[in-house]
């Protein structure tokens, strides 16, 4: 029931601030032949289960440091005003966001292109300078259609690597890799076999002058 509810047009209108909370529960109850109280309880239970990913937020902080303050972080969420109020009460580092854009506040939602254009105008950024990360492919596809770099959040490690590649200085990352792999830089054949040899080490030494 909850999955059907969240995908319904009524819920999407509620997220954009077009219905009050009580009105939404009443209309959803009528649509799905449910007691509005049951709908309310299901939503409240779902709210309580949501927890911020503090590990990923710490990773974004690291990226900001690596970018020497040039990385600006914004949130863009399909969320109702009541749900956002609950989310803001969760203990996490909200200061990481320069600004949070909600569907309730903007009156529009992802993947509507007008929402992305609104955010770009508000933060005064060109599409090609922005990176958008979302767990829904249709939302990422909409961002890409405007020229925004879009990343689907389907695997934490893959997303971390993609963001680091986009944000971090490649020379610094290459030097860090060589440092951590010092003495263990095997060559790989076209068949995928690792070969322990000295030639690659000598080439690196010649290029870096760093034993």
PDB file of C-alpha atoms in Angstrom:
ATOM      1  CA  UNK A   1       0.000   0.000   0.000  1.00  0.00           C
ATOM      2  CA  UNK A   2       2.758   2.442   0.943  1.00  0.00           C
ATOM      3  CA  UNK A   3       4.550   1.961  -2.389  1.00  0.00           C
ATOM      4  CA  UNK A   4       1.322   2.639  -4.313  1.00  0.00           C
ATOM      5  CA  UNK A   5       0.658   5.678  -2.138  1.00  0.00           C
ATOM      6  CA  UNK A   6       4.061   7.257  -2.729  1.00  0.00           C
ATOM      7  CA  UNK A   7       3.696   6.727  -6.493  1.00  0.00           C
ATOM      8  CA  UNK A   8       0.206   8.245  -6.644  1.00  0.00           C
ATOM      9  CA  UNK A   9      -0.579  11.640  -8.153  1.00  0.00           C
ATOM     10  CA  UNK A  10      -2.213  12.656  -4.877  1.00  0.00           C
ATOM     11  CA  UNK A  11       1.017  12.118  -2.971  1.00  0.00           C
ATOM     12  CA  UNK A  12       3.029  14.001  -5.580  1.00  0.00           C
ATOM     13  CA  UNK A  13       0.648  16.947  -5.268  1.00  0.00           C
ATOM     14  CA  UNK A  14       1.017  16.759  -1.488  1.00  0.00           C
ATOM     15  CA  UNK A  15       4.805  16.874  -1.829  1.00  0.00           C
ATOM     16  CA  UNK A  16       4.414  20.066  -3.864  1.00  0.00           C
ATOM     17  CA  UNK A  17       2.325  21.681  -1.125  1.00  0.00           C
ATOM     18  CA  UNK A  18      -1.021  21.488  -2.933  1.00  0.00           C
ATOM     19  CA  UNK A  19      -2.761  19.569  -0.119  1.00  0.00           C
ATOM     20  CA  UNK A  20      -2.529  19.819   3.651  1.00  0.00           C
ATOM     21  CA  UNK A  21      -1.399  16.740   5.565  1.00  0.00           C
ATOM     22  CA  UNK A  22      -4.881  15.901   6.848  1.00  0.00           C
ATOM     23  CA  UNK A  23      -6.434  16.513   3.428  1.00  0.00           C
ATOM     24  CA  UNK A  24      -3.856  14.239   1.810  1.00  0.00           C
ATOM     25  CA  UNK A  25      -4.579  11.383   4.222  1.00  0.00           C
ATOM     26  CA  UNK A  26      -8.330  11.802   3.663  1.00  0.00           C
ATOM     27  CA  UNK A  27      -8.025  11.833  -0.149  1.00  0.00           C
ATOM     28  CA  UNK A  28      -5.625   8.874  -0.162  1.00  0.00           C
ATOM     29  CA  UNK A  29      -7.941   6.961   2.161  1.00  0.00           C
ATOM     30  CA  UNK A  30     -10.838   7.536  -0.223  1.00  0.00           C
ATOM     31  CA  UNK A  31      -8.771   6.528  -3.259  1.00  0.00           C
ATOM     32  CA  UNK A  32      -7.466   3.278  -1.744  1.00  0.00           C
ATOM     33  CA  UNK A  33     -10.504   2.540   0.496  1.00  0.00           C
ATOM     34  CA  UNK A  34      -8.466   2.910   3.678  1.00  0.00           C
ATOM     35  CA  UNK A  35      -9.000   4.573   7.013  1.00  0.00           C
ATOM     36  CA  UNK A  36      -7.127   7.927   6.973  1.00  0.00           C
ATOM     37  CA  UNK A  37      -5.738   6.995  10.379  1.00  0.00           C
ATOM     38  CA  UNK A  38      -4.093   3.900   8.895  1.00  0.00           C
ATOM     39  CA  UNK A  39      -2.550   6.021   6.153  1.00  0.00           C
ATOM     40  CA  UNK A  40      -1.236   8.488   8.715  1.00  0.00           C
ATOM     41  CA  UNK A  41       0.290   5.710  10.820  1.00  0.00           C
ATOM     42  CA  UNK A  42       1.995   4.117   7.803  1.00  0.00           C
ATOM     43  CA  UNK A  43       3.564   7.446   6.843  1.00  0.00           C
ATOM     44  CA  UNK A  44       4.654   8.201  10.409  1.00  0.00           C
ATOM     45  CA  UNK A  45       6.260   4.748  10.680  1.00  0.00           C
ATOM     46  CA  UNK A  46       8.101   5.331   7.399  1.00  0.00           C
ATOM     47  CA  UNK A  47       9.333   8.725   8.644  1.00  0.00           C
ATOM     48  CA  UNK A  48      10.664   7.209  11.851  1.00  0.00           C
ATOM     49  CA  UNK A  49      12.623   4.559   9.933  1.00  0.00           C
ATOM     50  CA  UNK A  50      14.571   7.060   7.827  1.00  0.00           C
ATOM     51  CA  UNK A  51      18.106   7.697   9.033  1.00  0.00           C
ATOM     52  CA  UNK A  52      20.775  10.012   7.575  1.00  0.00           C
ATOM     53  CA  UNK A  53      23.875   8.412   6.040  1.00  0.00           C
ATOM     54  CA  UNK A  54      26.497  10.113   8.207  1.00  0.00           C
ATOM     55  CA  UNK A  55      29.321   8.091   6.637  1.00  0.00           C
ATOM     56  CA  UNK A  56      28.530   9.427   3.186  1.00  0.00           C
ATOM     57  CA  UNK A  57      28.139  12.957   4.532  1.00  0.00           C
ATOM     58  CA  UNK A  58      31.636  12.683   6.062  1.00  0.00           C
ATOM     59  CA  UNK A  59      32.926  11.600   2.650  1.00  0.00           C
ATOM     60  CA  UNK A  60      31.415  14.730   1.056  1.00  0.00           C
ATOM     61  CA  UNK A  61      33.160  16.798   3.714  1.00  0.00           C
ATOM     62  CA  UNK A  62      36.441  15.179   2.672  1.00  0.00           C
ATOM     63  CA  UNK A  63      35.748  16.114  -0.942  1.00  0.00           C
ATOM     64  CA  UNK A  64      35.163  19.723   0.093  1.00  0.00           C
ATOM     65  CA  UNK A  65      38.566  19.780   1.767  1.00  0.00           C
ATOM     66  CA  UNK A  66      40.212  18.212  -1.287  1.00  0.00           C
ATOM     67  CA  UNK A  67      38.522  20.822  -3.511  1.00  0.00           C
ATOM     68  CA  UNK A  68      39.945  23.620  -1.299  1.00  0.00           C
ATOM     69  CA  UNK A  69      36.528  25.130  -0.650  1.00  0.00           C
ATOM     70  CA  UNK A  70      35.482  25.240  -4.313  1.00  0.00           C
ATOM     71  CA  UNK A  71      32.814  22.542  -3.874  1.00  0.00           C
ATOM     72  CA  UNK A  72      29.310  23.813  -3.096  1.00  0.00           C
ATOM     73  CA  UNK A  73      26.765  21.308  -1.772  1.00  0.00           C
ATOM     74  CA  UNK A  74      23.000  21.586  -2.191  1.00  0.00           C
ATOM     75  CA  UNK A  75      20.115  19.217  -1.508  1.00  0.00           C
ATOM     76  CA  UNK A  76      17.147  18.830  -3.854  1.00  0.00           C
ATOM     77  CA  UNK A  77      14.377  16.613  -2.546  1.00  0.00           C
ATOM     78  CA  UNK A  78      10.827  15.520  -3.312  1.00  0.00           C
ATOM     79  CA  UNK A  79       9.472  15.930   0.191  1.00  0.00           C
ATOM     80  CA  UNK A  80       6.413  17.424   1.873  1.00  0.00           C
ATOM     81  CA  UNK A  81       6.718  20.206   4.426  1.00  0.00           C
ATOM     82  CA  UNK A  82       5.783  17.928   7.384  1.00  0.00           C
ATOM     83  CA  UNK A  83       8.224  15.231   6.274  1.00  0.00           C
ATOM     84  CA  UNK A  84      10.982  17.805   5.839  1.00  0.00           C
ATOM     85  CA  UNK A  85      10.327  19.143   9.336  1.00  0.00           C
ATOM     86  CA  UNK A  86      10.775  15.610  10.704  1.00  0.00           C
ATOM     87  CA  UNK A  87      13.930  15.081   8.628  1.00  0.00           C
ATOM     88  CA  UNK A  88      15.477  18.299   9.950  1.00  0.00           C
ATOM     89  CA  UNK A  89      14.974  16.981  13.467  1.00  0.00           C
ATOM     90  CA  UNK A  90      17.208  13.979  12.757  1.00  0.00           C
ATOM     91  CA  UNK A  91      20.702  14.323  14.285  1.00  0.00           C
ATOM     92  CA  UNK A  92      23.068  14.897  11.360  1.00  0.00           C
ATOM     93  CA  UNK A  93      25.334  17.568   9.872  1.00  0.00           C
ATOM     94  CA  UNK A  94      22.851  19.774   8.019  1.00  0.00           C
ATOM     95  CA  UNK A  95      25.440  22.549   7.756  1.00  0.00           C
ATOM     96  CA  UNK A  96      27.032  20.650   4.869  1.00  0.00           C
ATOM     97  CA  UNK A  97      24.282  22.035   2.619  1.00  0.00           C
ATOM     98  CA  UNK A  98      24.554  25.611   1.451  1.00  0.00           C
ATOM     99  CA  UNK A  99      20.827  25.416   0.761  1.00  0.00           C
ATOM    100  CA  UNK A 100      18.090  22.754   0.679  1.00  0.00           C
ATOM    101  CA  UNK A 101      15.506  22.855  -2.116  1.00  0.00           C
ATOM    102  CA  UNK A 102      12.301  20.938  -1.390  1.00  0.00           C
ATOM    103  CA  UNK A 103       9.373  20.183  -3.664  1.00  0.00           C
ATOM    104  CA  UNK A 104       7.093  21.630  -0.984  1.00  0.00           C
ATOM    105  CA  UNK A 105       8.976  24.923  -0.985  1.00  0.00           C
ATOM    106  CA  UNK A 106       9.363  25.179  -4.756  1.00  0.00           C
ATOM    107  CA  UNK A 107       5.930  23.867  -5.737  1.00  0.00           C
ATOM    108  CA  UNK A 108       7.558  21.500  -8.248  1.00  0.00           C
ATOM    109  CA  UNK A 109       9.281  18.147  -8.073  1.00  0.00           C
ATOM    110  CA  UNK A 110      11.821  15.880  -9.733  1.00  0.00           C
ATOM    111  CA  UNK A 111      11.933  14.826 -12.541  1.00  0.00           C
ATOM    112  CA  UNK A 112      10.132  17.970 -13.790  1.00  0.00           C
ATOM    113  CA  UNK A 113      12.725  19.997 -15.715  1.00  0.00           C
ATOM    114  CA  UNK A 114      11.393  23.242 -14.264  1.00  0.00           C
ATOM    115  CA  UNK A 115      12.619  22.160 -10.809  1.00  0.00           C
ATOM    116  CA  UNK A 116      16.182  21.674 -12.043  1.00  0.00           C
ATOM    117  CA  UNK A 117      16.113  24.988 -13.912  1.00  0.00           C
ATOM    118  CA  UNK A 118      14.792  26.716 -10.799  1.00  0.00           C
ATOM    119  CA  UNK A 119      17.629  25.344  -8.668  1.00  0.00           C
ATOM    120  CA  UNK A 120      20.274  26.279 -11.267  1.00  0.00           C
ATOM    121  CA  UNK A 121      18.894  29.830 -11.421  1.00  0.00           C
ATOM    122  CA  UNK A 122      18.834  30.127  -7.628  1.00  0.00           C
ATOM    123  CA  UNK A 123      22.429  28.954  -7.164  1.00  0.00           C
ATOM    124  CA  UNK A 124      23.570  30.849 -10.284  1.00  0.00           C
ATOM    125  CA  UNK A 125      25.290  27.848 -11.872  1.00  0.00           C
ATOM    126  CA  UNK A 126      25.639  26.603 -15.419  1.00  0.00           C
ATOM    127  CA  UNK A 127      24.309  23.056 -15.984  1.00  0.00           C
ATOM    128  CA  UNK A 128      27.691  21.721 -17.114  1.00  0.00           C
ATOM    129  CA  UNK A 129      29.300  22.875 -13.860  1.00  0.00           C
ATOM    130  CA  UNK A 130      26.837  20.918 -11.687  1.00  0.00           C
ATOM    131  CA  UNK A 131      26.831  17.288 -10.578  1.00  0.00           C
ATOM    132  CA  UNK A 132      23.525  15.671  -9.615  1.00  0.00           C
ATOM    133  CA  UNK A 133      23.317  12.430  -7.604  1.00  0.00           C
ATOM    134  CA  UNK A 134      20.009  10.610  -7.128  1.00  0.00           C
ATOM    135  CA  UNK A 135      18.831   7.053  -6.498  1.00  0.00           C
ATOM    136  CA  UNK A 136      16.145   7.216  -9.209  1.00  0.00           C
ATOM    137  CA  UNK A 137      17.269   6.847 -12.806  1.00  0.00           C
ATOM    138  CA  UNK A 138      14.453   9.011 -14.201  1.00  0.00           C
ATOM    139  CA  UNK A 139      15.583  11.912 -12.013  1.00  0.00           C
ATOM    140  CA  UNK A 140      19.184  11.552 -13.172  1.00  0.00           C
ATOM    141  CA  UNK A 141      18.071  11.267 -16.807  1.00  0.00           C
ATOM    142  CA  UNK A 142      16.152  14.540 -16.507  1.00  0.00           C
ATOM    143  CA  UNK A 143      19.235  16.273 -15.089  1.00  0.00           C
ATOM    144  CA  UNK A 144      21.411  14.930 -17.906  1.00  0.00           C
ATOM    145  CA  UNK A 145      18.954  16.231 -20.510  1.00  0.00           C
ATOM    146  CA  UNK A 146      19.812  19.752 -19.303  1.00  0.00           C
ATOM    147  CA  UNK A 147      23.569  19.176 -19.517  1.00  0.00           C
ATOM    148  CA  UNK A 148      24.062  18.413 -15.808  1.00  0.00           C
ATOM    149  CA  UNK A 149      26.485  15.615 -14.936  1.00  0.00           C
ATOM    150  CA  UNK A 150      24.218  12.905 -13.529  1.00  0.00           C
ATOM    151  CA  UNK A 151      25.188   9.977 -11.292  1.00  0.00           C
ATOM    152  CA  UNK A 152      22.791   7.204 -10.268  1.00  0.00           C
ATOM    153  CA  UNK A 153      23.221   6.303  -6.599  1.00  0.00           C
ATOM    154  CA  UNK A 154      23.108   2.529  -7.029  1.00  0.00           C
ATOM    155  CA  UNK A 155      26.372   1.547  -5.338  1.00  0.00           C
ATOM    156  CA  UNK A 156      28.069   3.554  -2.594  1.00  0.00           C
ATOM    157  CA  UNK A 157      31.645   2.728  -3.585  1.00  0.00           C
ATOM    158  CA  UNK A 158      31.000   3.388  -7.259  1.00  0.00           C
ATOM    159  CA  UNK A 159      29.395   6.744  -6.470  1.00  0.00           C
ATOM    160  CA  UNK A 160      32.275   7.687  -4.181  1.00  0.00           C
ATOM    161  CA  UNK A 161      34.787   6.922  -6.922  1.00  0.00           C
ATOM    162  CA  UNK A 162      32.806   8.836  -9.546  1.00  0.00           C
ATOM    163  CA  UNK A 163      32.543  11.915  -7.329  1.00  0.00           C
ATOM    164  CA  UNK A 164      36.213  11.785  -6.377  1.00  0.00           C
ATOM    165  CA  UNK A 165      37.182  11.558 -10.045  1.00  0.00           C
ATOM    166  CA  UNK A 166      35.060  14.615 -10.817  1.00  0.00           C
ATOM    167  CA  UNK A 167      36.079  16.754  -7.861  1.00  0.00           C
ATOM    168  CA  UNK A 168      39.590  15.834  -6.808  1.00  0.00           C
ATOM    169  CA  UNK A 169      42.818  16.861  -8.533  1.00  0.00           C
ATOM    170  CA  UNK A 170      43.888  13.875 -10.691  1.00  0.00           C
ATOM    171  CA  UNK A 171      47.610  14.551 -10.161  1.00  0.00           C
ATOM    172  CA  UNK A 172      47.219  14.510  -6.374  1.00  0.00           C
ATOM    173  CA  UNK A 173      45.168  11.318  -6.564  1.00  0.00           C
ATOM    174  CA  UNK A 174      47.782   9.692  -8.804  1.00  0.00           C
ATOM    175  CA  UNK A 175      50.601  10.607  -6.439  1.00  0.00           C
ATOM    176  CA  UNK A 176      48.616   9.298  -3.467  1.00  0.00           C
ATOM    177  CA  UNK A 177      48.012   6.017  -5.319  1.00  0.00           C
ATOM    178  CA  UNK A 178      51.727   5.611  -6.046  1.00  0.00           C
ATOM    179  CA  UNK A 179      52.565   6.305  -2.405  1.00  0.00           C
ATOM    180  CA  UNK A 180      50.127   3.705  -1.078  1.00  0.00           C
ATOM    181  CA  UNK A 181      51.195   1.126  -3.695  1.00  0.00           C
ATOM    182  CA  UNK A 182      54.944   1.739  -3.406  1.00  0.00           C
ATOM    183  CA  UNK A 183      56.838  -1.479  -4.195  1.00  0.00           C
ATOM    184  CA  UNK A 184      53.640  -3.279  -5.234  1.00  0.00           C
ATOM    185  CA  UNK A 185      52.965  -1.909  -8.720  1.00  0.00           C
ATOM    186  CA  UNK A 186      52.687  -5.048 -10.807  1.00  0.00           C
ATOM    187  CA  UNK A 187      52.118  -5.002 -14.563  1.00  0.00           C
ATOM    188  CA  UNK A 188      48.941  -6.545 -15.938  1.00  0.00           C
ATOM    189  CA  UNK A 189      48.931  -8.540 -19.184  1.00  0.00           C
ATOM    190  CA  UNK A 190      46.173  -8.353 -21.773  1.00  0.00           C
ATOM    191  CA  UNK A 191      44.921 -11.672 -20.364  1.00  0.00           C
ATOM    192  CA  UNK A 192      44.432 -10.115 -16.940  1.00  0.00           C
ATOM    193  CA  UNK A 193      47.438 -11.728 -15.251  1.00  0.00           C
ATOM    194  CA  UNK A 194      49.561  -9.709 -12.824  1.00  0.00           C
ATOM    195  CA  UNK A 195      53.309  -9.884 -13.371  1.00  0.00           C
ATOM    196  CA  UNK A 196      55.762  -8.832 -10.675  1.00  0.00           C
ATOM    197  CA  UNK A 197      58.619  -7.095 -12.512  1.00  0.00           C
ATOM    198  CA  UNK A 198      60.914  -4.104 -12.069  1.00  0.00           C
ATOM    199  CA  UNK A 199      60.470  -2.191 -15.329  1.00  0.00           C
ATOM    200  CA  UNK A 200      57.333  -0.319 -14.220  1.00  0.00           C
ATOM    201  CA  UNK A 201      59.032   0.578 -10.941  1.00  0.00           C
ATOM    202  CA  UNK A 202      62.027   2.016 -12.818  1.00  0.00           C
ATOM    203  CA  UNK A 203      59.791   4.081 -15.090  1.00  0.00           C
ATOM    204  CA  UNK A 204      57.965   5.512 -12.067  1.00  0.00           C
ATOM    205  CA  UNK A 205      61.256   6.286 -10.335  1.00  0.00           C
ATOM    206  CA  UNK A 206      62.535   8.063 -13.445  1.00  0.00           C
ATOM    207  CA  UNK A 207      59.344  10.131 -13.722  1.00  0.00           C
ATOM    208  CA  UNK A 208      58.947  11.053 -10.043  1.00  0.00           C
ATOM    209  CA  UNK A 209      62.499  10.893  -8.632  1.00  0.00           C
ATOM    210  CA  UNK A 210      60.775   9.495  -5.561  1.00  0.00           C
ATOM    211  CA  UNK A 211      62.001   6.128  -4.274  1.00  0.00           C
TER     212      UNK A 211
END
